[in-house]
Short mmCIF file of C-alpha atoms and ligand atoms in Angstrom, two decimals:
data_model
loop_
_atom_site.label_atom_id
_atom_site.label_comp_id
_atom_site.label_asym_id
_atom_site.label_seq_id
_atom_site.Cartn_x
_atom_site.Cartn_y
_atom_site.Cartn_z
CA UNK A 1 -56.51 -29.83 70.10
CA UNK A 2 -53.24 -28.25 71.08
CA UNK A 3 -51.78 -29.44 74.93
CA UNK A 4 -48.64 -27.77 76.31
CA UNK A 5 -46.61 -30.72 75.79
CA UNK A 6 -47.01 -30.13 72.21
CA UNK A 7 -44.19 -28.41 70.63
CA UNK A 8 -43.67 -24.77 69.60
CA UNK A 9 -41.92 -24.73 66.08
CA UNK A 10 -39.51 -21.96 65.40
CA UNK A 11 -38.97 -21.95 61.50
CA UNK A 12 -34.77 -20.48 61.27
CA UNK A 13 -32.03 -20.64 64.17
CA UNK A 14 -30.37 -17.15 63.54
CA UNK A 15 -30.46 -14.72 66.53
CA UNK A 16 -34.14 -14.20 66.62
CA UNK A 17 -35.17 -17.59 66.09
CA UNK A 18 -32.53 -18.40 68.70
CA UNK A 19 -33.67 -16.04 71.45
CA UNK A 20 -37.17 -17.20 70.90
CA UNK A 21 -36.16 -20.67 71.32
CA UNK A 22 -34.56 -19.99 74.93
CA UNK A 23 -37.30 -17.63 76.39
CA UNK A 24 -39.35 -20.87 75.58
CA UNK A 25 -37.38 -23.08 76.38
CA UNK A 26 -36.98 -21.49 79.78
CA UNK A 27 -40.17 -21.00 80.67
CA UNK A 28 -40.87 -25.16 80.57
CA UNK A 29 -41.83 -25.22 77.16
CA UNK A 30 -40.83 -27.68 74.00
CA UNK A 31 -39.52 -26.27 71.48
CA UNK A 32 -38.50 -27.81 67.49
CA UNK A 33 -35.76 -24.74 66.26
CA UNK A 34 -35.83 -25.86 62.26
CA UNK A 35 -33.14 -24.25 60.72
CA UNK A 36 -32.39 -24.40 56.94
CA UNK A 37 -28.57 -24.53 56.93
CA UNK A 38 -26.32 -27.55 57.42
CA UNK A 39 -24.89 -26.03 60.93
CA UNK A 40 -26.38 -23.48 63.60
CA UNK A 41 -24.48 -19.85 63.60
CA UNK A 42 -21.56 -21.03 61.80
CA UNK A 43 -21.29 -17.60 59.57
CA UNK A 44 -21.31 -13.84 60.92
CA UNK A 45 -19.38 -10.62 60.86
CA UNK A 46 -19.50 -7.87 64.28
CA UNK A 47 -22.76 -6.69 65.40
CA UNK A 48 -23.57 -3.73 67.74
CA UNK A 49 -26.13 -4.15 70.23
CA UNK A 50 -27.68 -1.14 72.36
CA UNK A 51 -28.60 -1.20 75.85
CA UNK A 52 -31.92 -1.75 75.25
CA UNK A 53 -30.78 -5.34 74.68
CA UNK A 54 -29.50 -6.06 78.00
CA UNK A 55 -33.07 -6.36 80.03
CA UNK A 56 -33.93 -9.14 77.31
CA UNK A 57 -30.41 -10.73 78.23
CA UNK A 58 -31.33 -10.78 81.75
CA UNK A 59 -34.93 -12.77 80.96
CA UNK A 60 -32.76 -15.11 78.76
CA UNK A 61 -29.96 -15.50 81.32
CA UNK A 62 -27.20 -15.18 79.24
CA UNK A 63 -26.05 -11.28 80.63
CA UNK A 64 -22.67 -12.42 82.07
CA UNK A 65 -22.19 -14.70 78.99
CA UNK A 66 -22.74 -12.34 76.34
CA UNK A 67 -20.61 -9.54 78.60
CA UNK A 68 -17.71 -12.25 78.46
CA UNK A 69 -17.72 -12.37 74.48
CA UNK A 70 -18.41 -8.77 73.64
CA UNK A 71 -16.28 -5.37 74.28
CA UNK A 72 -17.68 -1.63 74.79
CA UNK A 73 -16.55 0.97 72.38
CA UNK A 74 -14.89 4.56 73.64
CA UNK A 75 -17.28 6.09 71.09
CA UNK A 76 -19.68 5.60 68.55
CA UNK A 77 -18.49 8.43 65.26
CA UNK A 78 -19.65 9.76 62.68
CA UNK A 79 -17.12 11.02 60.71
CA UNK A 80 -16.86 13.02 57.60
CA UNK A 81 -15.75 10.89 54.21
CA UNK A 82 -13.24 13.24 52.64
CA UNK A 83 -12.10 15.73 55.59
CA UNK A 84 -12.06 13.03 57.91
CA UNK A 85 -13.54 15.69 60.09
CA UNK A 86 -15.63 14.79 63.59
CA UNK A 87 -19.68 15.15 62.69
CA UNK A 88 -21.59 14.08 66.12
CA UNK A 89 -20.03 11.26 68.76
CA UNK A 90 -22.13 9.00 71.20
CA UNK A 91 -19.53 8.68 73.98
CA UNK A 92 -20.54 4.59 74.55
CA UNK A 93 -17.88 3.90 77.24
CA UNK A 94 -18.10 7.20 79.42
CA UNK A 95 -19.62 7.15 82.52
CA UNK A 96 -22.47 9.14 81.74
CA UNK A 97 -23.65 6.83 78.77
CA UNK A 98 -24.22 3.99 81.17
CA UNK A 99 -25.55 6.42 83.96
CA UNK A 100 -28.23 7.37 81.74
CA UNK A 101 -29.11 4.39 79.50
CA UNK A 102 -28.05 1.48 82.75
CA UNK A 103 -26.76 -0.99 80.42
CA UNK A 104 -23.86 -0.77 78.06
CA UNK A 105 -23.75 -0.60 73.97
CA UNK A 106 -21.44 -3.71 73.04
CA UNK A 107 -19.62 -4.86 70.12
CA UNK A 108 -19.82 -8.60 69.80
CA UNK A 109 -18.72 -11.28 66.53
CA UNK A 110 -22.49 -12.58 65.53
CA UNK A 111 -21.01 -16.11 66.02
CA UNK A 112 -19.97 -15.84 69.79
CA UNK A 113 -23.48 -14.20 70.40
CA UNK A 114 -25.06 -16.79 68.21
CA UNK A 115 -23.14 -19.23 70.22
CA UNK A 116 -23.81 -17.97 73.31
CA UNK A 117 -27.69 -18.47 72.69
CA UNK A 118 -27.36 -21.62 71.37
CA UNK A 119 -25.15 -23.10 74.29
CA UNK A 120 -27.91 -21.47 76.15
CA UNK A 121 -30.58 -23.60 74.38
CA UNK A 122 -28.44 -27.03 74.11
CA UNK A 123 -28.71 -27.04 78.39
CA UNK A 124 -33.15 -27.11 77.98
CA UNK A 125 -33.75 -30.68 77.26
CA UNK A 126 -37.34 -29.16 75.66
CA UNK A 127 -35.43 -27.33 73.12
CA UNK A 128 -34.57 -29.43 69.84
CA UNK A 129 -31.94 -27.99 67.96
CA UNK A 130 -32.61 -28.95 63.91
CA UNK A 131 -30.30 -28.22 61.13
CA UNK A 132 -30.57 -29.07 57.71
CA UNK A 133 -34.26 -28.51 58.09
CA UNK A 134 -35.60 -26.25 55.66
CA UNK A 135 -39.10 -24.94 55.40
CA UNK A 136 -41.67 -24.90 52.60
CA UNK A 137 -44.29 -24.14 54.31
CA UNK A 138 -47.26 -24.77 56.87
CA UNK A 139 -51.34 -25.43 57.56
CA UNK A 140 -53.08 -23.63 60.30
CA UNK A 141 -55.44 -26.60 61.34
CA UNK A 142 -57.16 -24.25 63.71
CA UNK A 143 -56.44 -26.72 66.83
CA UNK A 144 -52.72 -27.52 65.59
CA UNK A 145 -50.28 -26.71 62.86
CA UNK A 146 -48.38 -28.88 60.57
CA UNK A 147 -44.95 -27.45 58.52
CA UNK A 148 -43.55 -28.72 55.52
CA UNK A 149 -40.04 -29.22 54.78
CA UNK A 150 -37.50 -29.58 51.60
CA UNK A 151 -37.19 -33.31 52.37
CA UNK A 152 -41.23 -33.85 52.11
CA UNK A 153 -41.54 -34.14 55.98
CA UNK A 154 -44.78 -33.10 57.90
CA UNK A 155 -43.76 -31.51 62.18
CA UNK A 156 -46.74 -31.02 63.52
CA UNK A 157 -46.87 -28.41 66.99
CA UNK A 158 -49.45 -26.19 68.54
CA UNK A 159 -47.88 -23.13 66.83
CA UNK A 160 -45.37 -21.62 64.05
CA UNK A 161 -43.14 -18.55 64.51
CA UNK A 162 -41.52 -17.83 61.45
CA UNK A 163 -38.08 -16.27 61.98
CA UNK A 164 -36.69 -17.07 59.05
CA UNK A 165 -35.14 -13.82 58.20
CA UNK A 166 -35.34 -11.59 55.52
CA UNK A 167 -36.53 -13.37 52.63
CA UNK A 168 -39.12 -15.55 55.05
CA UNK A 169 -40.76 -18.55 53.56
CA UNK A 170 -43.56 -18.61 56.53
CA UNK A 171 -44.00 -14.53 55.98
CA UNK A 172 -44.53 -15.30 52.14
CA UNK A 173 -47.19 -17.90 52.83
CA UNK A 174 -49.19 -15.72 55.36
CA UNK A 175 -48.96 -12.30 52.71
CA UNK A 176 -49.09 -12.02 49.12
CA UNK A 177 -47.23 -9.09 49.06
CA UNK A 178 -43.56 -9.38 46.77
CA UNK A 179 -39.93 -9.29 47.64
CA UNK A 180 -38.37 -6.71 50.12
CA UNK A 181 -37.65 -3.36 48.64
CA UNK A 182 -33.58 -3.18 47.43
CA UNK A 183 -32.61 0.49 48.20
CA UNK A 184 -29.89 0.22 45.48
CA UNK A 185 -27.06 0.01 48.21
CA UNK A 186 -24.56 -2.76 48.61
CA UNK A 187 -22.65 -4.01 51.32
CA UNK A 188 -19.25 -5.99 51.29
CA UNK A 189 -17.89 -7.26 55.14
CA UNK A 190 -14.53 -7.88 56.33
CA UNK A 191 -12.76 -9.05 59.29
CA UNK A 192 -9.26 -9.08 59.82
CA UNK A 193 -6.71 -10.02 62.46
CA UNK A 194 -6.11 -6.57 64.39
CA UNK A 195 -1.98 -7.15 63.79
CA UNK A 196 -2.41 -7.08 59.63
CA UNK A 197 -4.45 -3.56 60.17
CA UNK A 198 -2.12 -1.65 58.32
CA UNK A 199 -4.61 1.47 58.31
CA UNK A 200 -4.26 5.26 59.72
CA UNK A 201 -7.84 5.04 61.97
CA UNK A 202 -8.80 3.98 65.56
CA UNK A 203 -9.09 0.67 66.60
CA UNK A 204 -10.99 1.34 69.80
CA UNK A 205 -14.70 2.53 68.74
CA UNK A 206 -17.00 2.23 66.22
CA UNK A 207 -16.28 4.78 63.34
CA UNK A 208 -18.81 5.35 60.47
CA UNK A 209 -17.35 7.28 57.91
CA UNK A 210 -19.94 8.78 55.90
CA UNK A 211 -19.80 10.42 51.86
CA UNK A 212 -22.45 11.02 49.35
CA UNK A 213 -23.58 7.61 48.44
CA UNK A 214 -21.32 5.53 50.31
CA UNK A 215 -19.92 4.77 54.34
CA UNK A 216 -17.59 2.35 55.54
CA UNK A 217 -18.01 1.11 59.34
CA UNK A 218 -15.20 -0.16 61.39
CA UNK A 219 -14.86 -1.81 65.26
CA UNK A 220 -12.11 -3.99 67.20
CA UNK A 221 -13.95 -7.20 68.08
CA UNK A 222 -13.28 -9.88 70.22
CA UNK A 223 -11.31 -8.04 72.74
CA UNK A 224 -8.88 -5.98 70.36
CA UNK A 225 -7.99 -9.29 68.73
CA UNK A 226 -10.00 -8.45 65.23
CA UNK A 227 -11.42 -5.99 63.40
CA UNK A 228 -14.32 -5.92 61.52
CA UNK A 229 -14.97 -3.65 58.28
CA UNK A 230 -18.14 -3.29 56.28
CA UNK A 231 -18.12 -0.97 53.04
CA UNK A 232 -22.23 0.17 51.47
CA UNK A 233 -22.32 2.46 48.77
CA UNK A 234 -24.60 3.02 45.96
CA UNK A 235 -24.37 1.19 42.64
CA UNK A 236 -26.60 0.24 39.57
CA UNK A 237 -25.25 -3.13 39.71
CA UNK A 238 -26.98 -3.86 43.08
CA UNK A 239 -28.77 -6.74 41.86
CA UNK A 240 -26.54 -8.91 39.69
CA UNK A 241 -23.88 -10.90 40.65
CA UNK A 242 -20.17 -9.84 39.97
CA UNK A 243 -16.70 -10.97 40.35
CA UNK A 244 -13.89 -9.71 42.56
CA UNK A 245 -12.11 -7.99 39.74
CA UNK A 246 -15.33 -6.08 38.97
CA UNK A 247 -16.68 -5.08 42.43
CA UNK A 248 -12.99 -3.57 43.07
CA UNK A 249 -13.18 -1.16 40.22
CA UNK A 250 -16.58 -0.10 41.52
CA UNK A 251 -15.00 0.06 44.91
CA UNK A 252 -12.27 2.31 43.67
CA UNK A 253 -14.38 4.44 41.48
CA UNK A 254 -17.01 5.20 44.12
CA UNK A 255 -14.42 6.18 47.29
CA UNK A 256 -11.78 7.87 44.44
CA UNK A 257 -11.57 11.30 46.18
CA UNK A 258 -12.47 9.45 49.98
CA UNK A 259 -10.20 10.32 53.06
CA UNK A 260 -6.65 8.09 52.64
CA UNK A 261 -7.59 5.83 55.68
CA UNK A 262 -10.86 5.29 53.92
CA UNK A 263 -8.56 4.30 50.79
CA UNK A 264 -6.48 1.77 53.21
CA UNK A 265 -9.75 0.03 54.76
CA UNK A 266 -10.86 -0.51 51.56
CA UNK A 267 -7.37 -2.35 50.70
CA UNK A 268 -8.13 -4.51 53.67
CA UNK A 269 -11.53 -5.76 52.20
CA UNK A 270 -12.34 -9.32 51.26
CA UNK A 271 -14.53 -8.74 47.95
CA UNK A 272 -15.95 -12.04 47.45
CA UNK A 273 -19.37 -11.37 48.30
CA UNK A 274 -21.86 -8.33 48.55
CA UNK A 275 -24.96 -8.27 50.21
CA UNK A 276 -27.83 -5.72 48.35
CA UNK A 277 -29.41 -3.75 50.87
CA UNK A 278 -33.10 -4.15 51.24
CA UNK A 279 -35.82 -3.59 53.79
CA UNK A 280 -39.77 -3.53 53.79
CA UNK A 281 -42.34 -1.22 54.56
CA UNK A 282 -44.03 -1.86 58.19
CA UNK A 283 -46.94 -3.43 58.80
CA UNK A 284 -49.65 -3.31 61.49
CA UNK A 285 -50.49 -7.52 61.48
CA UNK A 286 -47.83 -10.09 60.64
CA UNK A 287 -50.11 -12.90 63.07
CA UNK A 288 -52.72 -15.16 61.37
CA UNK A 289 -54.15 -17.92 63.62
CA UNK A 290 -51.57 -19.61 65.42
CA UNK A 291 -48.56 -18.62 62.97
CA UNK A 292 -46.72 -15.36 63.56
CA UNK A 293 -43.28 -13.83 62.39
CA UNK A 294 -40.65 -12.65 64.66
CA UNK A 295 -37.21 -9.65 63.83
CA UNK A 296 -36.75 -9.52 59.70
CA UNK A 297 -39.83 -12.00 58.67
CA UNK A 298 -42.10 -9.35 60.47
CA UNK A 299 -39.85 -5.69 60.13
CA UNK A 300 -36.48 -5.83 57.89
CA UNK A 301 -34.89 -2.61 58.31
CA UNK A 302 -32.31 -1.12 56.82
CA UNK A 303 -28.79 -1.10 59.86
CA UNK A 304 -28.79 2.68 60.15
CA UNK A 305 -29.43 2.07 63.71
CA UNK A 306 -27.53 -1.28 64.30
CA UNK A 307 -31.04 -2.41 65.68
CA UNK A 308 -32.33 -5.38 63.38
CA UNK A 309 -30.69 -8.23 65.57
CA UNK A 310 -32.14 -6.15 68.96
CA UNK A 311 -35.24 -6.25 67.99
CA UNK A 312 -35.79 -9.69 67.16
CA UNK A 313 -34.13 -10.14 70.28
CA UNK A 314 -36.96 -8.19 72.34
CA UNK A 315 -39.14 -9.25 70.13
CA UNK A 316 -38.60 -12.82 71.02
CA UNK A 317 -38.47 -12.00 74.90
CA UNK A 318 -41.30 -10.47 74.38
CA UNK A 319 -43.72 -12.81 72.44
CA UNK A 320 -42.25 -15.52 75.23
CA UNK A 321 -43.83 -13.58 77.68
CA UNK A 322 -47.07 -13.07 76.66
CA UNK A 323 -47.58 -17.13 75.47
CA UNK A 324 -47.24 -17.66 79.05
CA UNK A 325 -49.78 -14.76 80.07
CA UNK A 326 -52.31 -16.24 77.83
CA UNK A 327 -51.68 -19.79 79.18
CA UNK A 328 -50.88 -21.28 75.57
CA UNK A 329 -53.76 -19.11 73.79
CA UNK A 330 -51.11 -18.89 70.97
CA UNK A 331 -54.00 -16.47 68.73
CA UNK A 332 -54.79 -14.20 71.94
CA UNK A 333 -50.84 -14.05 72.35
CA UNK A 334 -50.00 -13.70 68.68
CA UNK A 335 -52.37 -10.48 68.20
CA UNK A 336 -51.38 -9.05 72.04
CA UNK A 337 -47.38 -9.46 70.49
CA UNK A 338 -47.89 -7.70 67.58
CA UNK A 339 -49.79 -4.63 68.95
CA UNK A 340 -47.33 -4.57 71.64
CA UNK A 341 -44.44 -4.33 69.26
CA UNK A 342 -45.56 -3.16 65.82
CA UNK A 343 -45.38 0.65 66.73
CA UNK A 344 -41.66 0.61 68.43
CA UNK A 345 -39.98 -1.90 65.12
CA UNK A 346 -42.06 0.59 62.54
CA UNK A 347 -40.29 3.45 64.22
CA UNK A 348 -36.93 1.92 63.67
CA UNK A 349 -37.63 0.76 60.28
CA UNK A 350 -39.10 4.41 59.26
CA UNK A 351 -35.92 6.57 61.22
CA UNK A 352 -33.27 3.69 59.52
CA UNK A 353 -34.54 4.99 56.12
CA UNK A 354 -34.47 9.22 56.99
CA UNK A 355 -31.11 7.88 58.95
CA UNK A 356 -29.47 6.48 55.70
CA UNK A 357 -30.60 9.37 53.86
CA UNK A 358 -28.83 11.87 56.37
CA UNK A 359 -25.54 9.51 56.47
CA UNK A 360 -25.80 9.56 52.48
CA UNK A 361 -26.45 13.21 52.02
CA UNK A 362 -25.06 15.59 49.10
CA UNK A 363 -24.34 18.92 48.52
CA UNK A 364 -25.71 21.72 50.14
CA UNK A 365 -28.21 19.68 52.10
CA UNK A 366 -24.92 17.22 53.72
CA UNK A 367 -23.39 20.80 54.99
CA UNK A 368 -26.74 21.69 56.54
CA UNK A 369 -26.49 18.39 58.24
CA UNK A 370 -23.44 18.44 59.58
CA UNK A 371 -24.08 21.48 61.30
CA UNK A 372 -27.30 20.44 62.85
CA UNK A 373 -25.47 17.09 64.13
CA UNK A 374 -21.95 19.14 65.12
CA UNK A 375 -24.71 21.16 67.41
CA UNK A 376 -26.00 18.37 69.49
CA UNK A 377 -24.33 18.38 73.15
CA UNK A 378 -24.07 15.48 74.91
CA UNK A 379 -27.66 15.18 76.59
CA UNK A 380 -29.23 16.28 72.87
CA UNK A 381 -27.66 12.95 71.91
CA UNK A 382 -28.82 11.28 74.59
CA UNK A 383 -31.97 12.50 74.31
CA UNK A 384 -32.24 11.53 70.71
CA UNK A 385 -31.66 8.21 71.49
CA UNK A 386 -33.71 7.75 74.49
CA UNK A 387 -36.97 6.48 72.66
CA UNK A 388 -34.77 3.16 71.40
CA UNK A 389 -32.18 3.02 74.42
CA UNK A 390 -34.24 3.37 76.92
CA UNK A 391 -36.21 -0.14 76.08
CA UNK A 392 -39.53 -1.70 76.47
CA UNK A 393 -41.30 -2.60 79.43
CA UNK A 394 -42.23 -6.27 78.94
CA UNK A 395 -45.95 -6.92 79.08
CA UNK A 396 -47.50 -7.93 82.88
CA UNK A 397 -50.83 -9.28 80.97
CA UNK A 398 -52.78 -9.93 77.96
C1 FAD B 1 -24.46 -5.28 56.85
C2 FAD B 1 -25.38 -5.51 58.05
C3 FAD B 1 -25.02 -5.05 59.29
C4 FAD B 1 -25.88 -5.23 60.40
N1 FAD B 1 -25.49 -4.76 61.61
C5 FAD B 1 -26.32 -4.90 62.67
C6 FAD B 1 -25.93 -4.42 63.96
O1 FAD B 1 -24.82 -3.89 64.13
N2 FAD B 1 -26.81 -4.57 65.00
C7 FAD B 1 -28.03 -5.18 64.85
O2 FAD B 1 -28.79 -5.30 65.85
N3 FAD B 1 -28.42 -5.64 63.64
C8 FAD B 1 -27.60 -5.52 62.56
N4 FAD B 1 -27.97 -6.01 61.35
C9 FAD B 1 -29.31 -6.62 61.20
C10 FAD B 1 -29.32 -8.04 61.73
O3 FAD B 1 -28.31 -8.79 61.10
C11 FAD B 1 -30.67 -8.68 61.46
O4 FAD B 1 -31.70 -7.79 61.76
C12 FAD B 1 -30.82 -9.94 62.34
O5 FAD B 1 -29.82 -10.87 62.02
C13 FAD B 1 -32.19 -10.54 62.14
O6 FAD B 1 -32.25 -11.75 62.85
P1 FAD B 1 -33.33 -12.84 62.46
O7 FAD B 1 -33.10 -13.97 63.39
O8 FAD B 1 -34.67 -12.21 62.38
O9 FAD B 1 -32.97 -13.27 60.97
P2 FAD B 1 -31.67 -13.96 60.39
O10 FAD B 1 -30.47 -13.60 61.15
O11 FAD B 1 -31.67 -13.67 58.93
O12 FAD B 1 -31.92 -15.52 60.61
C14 FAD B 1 -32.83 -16.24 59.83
C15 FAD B 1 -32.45 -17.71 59.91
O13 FAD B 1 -33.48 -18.48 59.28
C16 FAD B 1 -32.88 -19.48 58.47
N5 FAD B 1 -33.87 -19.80 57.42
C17 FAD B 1 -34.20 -19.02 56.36
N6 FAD B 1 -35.16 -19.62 55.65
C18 FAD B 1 -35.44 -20.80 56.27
C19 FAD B 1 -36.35 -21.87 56.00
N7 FAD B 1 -37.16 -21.83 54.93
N8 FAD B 1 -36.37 -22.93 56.83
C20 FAD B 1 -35.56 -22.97 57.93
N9 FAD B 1 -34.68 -21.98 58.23
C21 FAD B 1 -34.63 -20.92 57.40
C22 FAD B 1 -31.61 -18.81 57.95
O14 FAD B 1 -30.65 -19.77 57.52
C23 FAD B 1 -31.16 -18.04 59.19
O15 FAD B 1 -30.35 -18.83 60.03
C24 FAD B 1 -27.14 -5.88 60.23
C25 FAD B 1 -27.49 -6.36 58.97
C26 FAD B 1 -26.63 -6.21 57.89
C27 FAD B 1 -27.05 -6.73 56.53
#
């Protein structure tokens, strides 16, 4: 039988797996955060966070922190891939956007959030950091669990929260169910020193420049110092493996009649890897006994939204929560945590797909778009966004 001094594992140390450690770690806690790679948060590229991230930054304690690291854009646009044109704007650093959503939209580098976290968890003395700790797998003893790991290692702890990311090892144990769904888009990231940006576009908000079948986004990061490009576009070769030489001629076929400071991003891009593009359908249950999944184990989605990080965040503060309302009745909490959340990440994994297909659009249909979005005043945008912005209100009870 399970006590509280037993240890919680947390199966992969990115930002979900991260948060989840802290709001356990804080709450008293132990904690084993197994994470495959050889280092914690050693890679990343920018991320954007909305304000619905700050309440779970106040429950972690690491507001002022992550407000240090991270900058606000002037605007978040939408602009048009070969005019160059203005579609819609969210006007993220006027007063009115913080009036009405309370907390700020940020743009943060993944490693000084990552970082920020982990310092975060390296100051709980019940929180064991693990690298080079990877995961094959796990047994739900009913009273205990025990995972498995590369090196032929059994941890044993009172429960297992897989957030091990999009291709999960603890999701594909719990469901026999395939691997995600590629949408047949692929991304290539870039960041630069803000001095070499040679290119004709801002450098103070987030632009996403959007064409039939392909965007680029762009933001300053770390305080004007950098800036951070990622290029998706649709491609048959989605799935195999390519060389530099051979992802540039896709690169310049795809964006040939794109806006010139399109052209120069693309210049500016570092073309050694591509990520495909993939997501899953939502699900209802992702909880079986006393192992559940927490951000892209339980609800990839695709980054229309720039959500996928924020809600592994809440879901972590979350699930933290309600362990402590049940009093360590890790199956009451694991069922409680799903219903409470399963509804909100299905929205954002259902609007990221009708989100890409409006970024993406052709023809006639892209024109009817643009004048729908070009439309919107401020408070339509607002309103739009108010479902996601606006939060969650963390459970009181189970
Ligand atoms: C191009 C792009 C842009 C994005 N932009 C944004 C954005 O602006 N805003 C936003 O909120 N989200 C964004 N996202 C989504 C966001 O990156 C993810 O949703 C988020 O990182 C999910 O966090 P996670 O902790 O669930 O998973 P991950 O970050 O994938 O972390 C999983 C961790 O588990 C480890 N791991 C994997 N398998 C094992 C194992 N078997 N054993 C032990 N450890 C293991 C991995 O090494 C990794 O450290 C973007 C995604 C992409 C691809």
């Amino acid at each position: 039988m399970s006590s509280r001094a037993d240890p919680i594992i947390v199966v992969g140390g990115g930002l979900g797996g991260a948060a989840m450690a802290l709001a356990l770690g804080r709450a008293g806690r132990r904690v084993r955060l197994l994470e495959s790679a050889a280092e914690f948060g050693v890679i990343g590229y920018g991320i954007q966070l909305g304000p619905n991230v700050f309440p779970m930054f106040d429950r972690l304690g690491v507001r002022e922190a992550v407000r240090r690291v991270c900058d606000v854009p002037t605007t978040v646009r939408m602009r048009d891939a070969f005019s160059g044109d203005n579609v819609t704007e969210v006007p993220t650093g006027r007063e009115s956007f913080t009036a009405r959503f309370k907390h700020p939209y940020i743009i943060v580098h993944r490693v000084d959030l990552h970082m920020t976290l982990l310092d975060a968890c390296r100051k709980i003395p019940s929180i064991s950091l693990e690298a080079n700790t990877s995961v094959t797998g796990f047994v739900d003893h009913g009273d205990h669990v025990a995972v498995h790991t590369e090196d032929g290692h059994a941890i044993e702890g009172a429960a297992v929260i897989g957030a091990d990311g999009l291709g999960s090892r603890v999701r594909a144990a719990l469901f026999d169910e395939g691997r995600p769904r590629l949408n047949g888009y692929v991304a290539h990231r870039t960041i630069v020193p803000m001095e070499t940006v040679t290119a004709d576009v801002s450098r103070d908000d987030v632009v996403l420049w959007a064409g039939p079948g392909f965007h680029i986004v762009h933001y300053p990061l770390r305080h004007d110092t950098m800036f951070n490009i990622v290029a998706v576009f649709q491609t048959s070769t989605y799935s195999e493996k390519g060389e530099v030489d051979k992802y540039r001629a896709e690169l310049i076929h795809t964006y040939r009649n794109a806006h010139p400071g399109m052209k120069q991003l693309l210049e500016m891009m570092d073309l050694e890897r591509r990520w495909a593009i993939s997501d899953r359908d939502p699900i209802r249950h992702w909880s079986k006994g006393r192992v559940t999944l927490l951000g892209d184990a339980a609800h990839p989605t695709l980054q229309s939204y720039a959500q996928g990080a924020c809600m592994a965040i809440e879901d972590a503060v979350c699930l933290g929560e309600l362990i402590e309302l049940s009093g360590g009745d890790f199956v009451q909490a694991f069922q409680r945590y799903e219903a409470e959340r399963c509804v909100r990440t299905a929205r954002v994994q259902l609007e990221s797909r009708l989100l890409w297909d409006v970024y993406h659009a052709e023809g006639l249909a892209r024109d009817a778009l643009w004048q729908v979005l070009s439309e919107r005043n401020e408070s339509d945008v607002y309103q739009c966004l108010a479902w996601l912005y606006d939060g969650v209100a963390l459970p009181k009870s189970v």
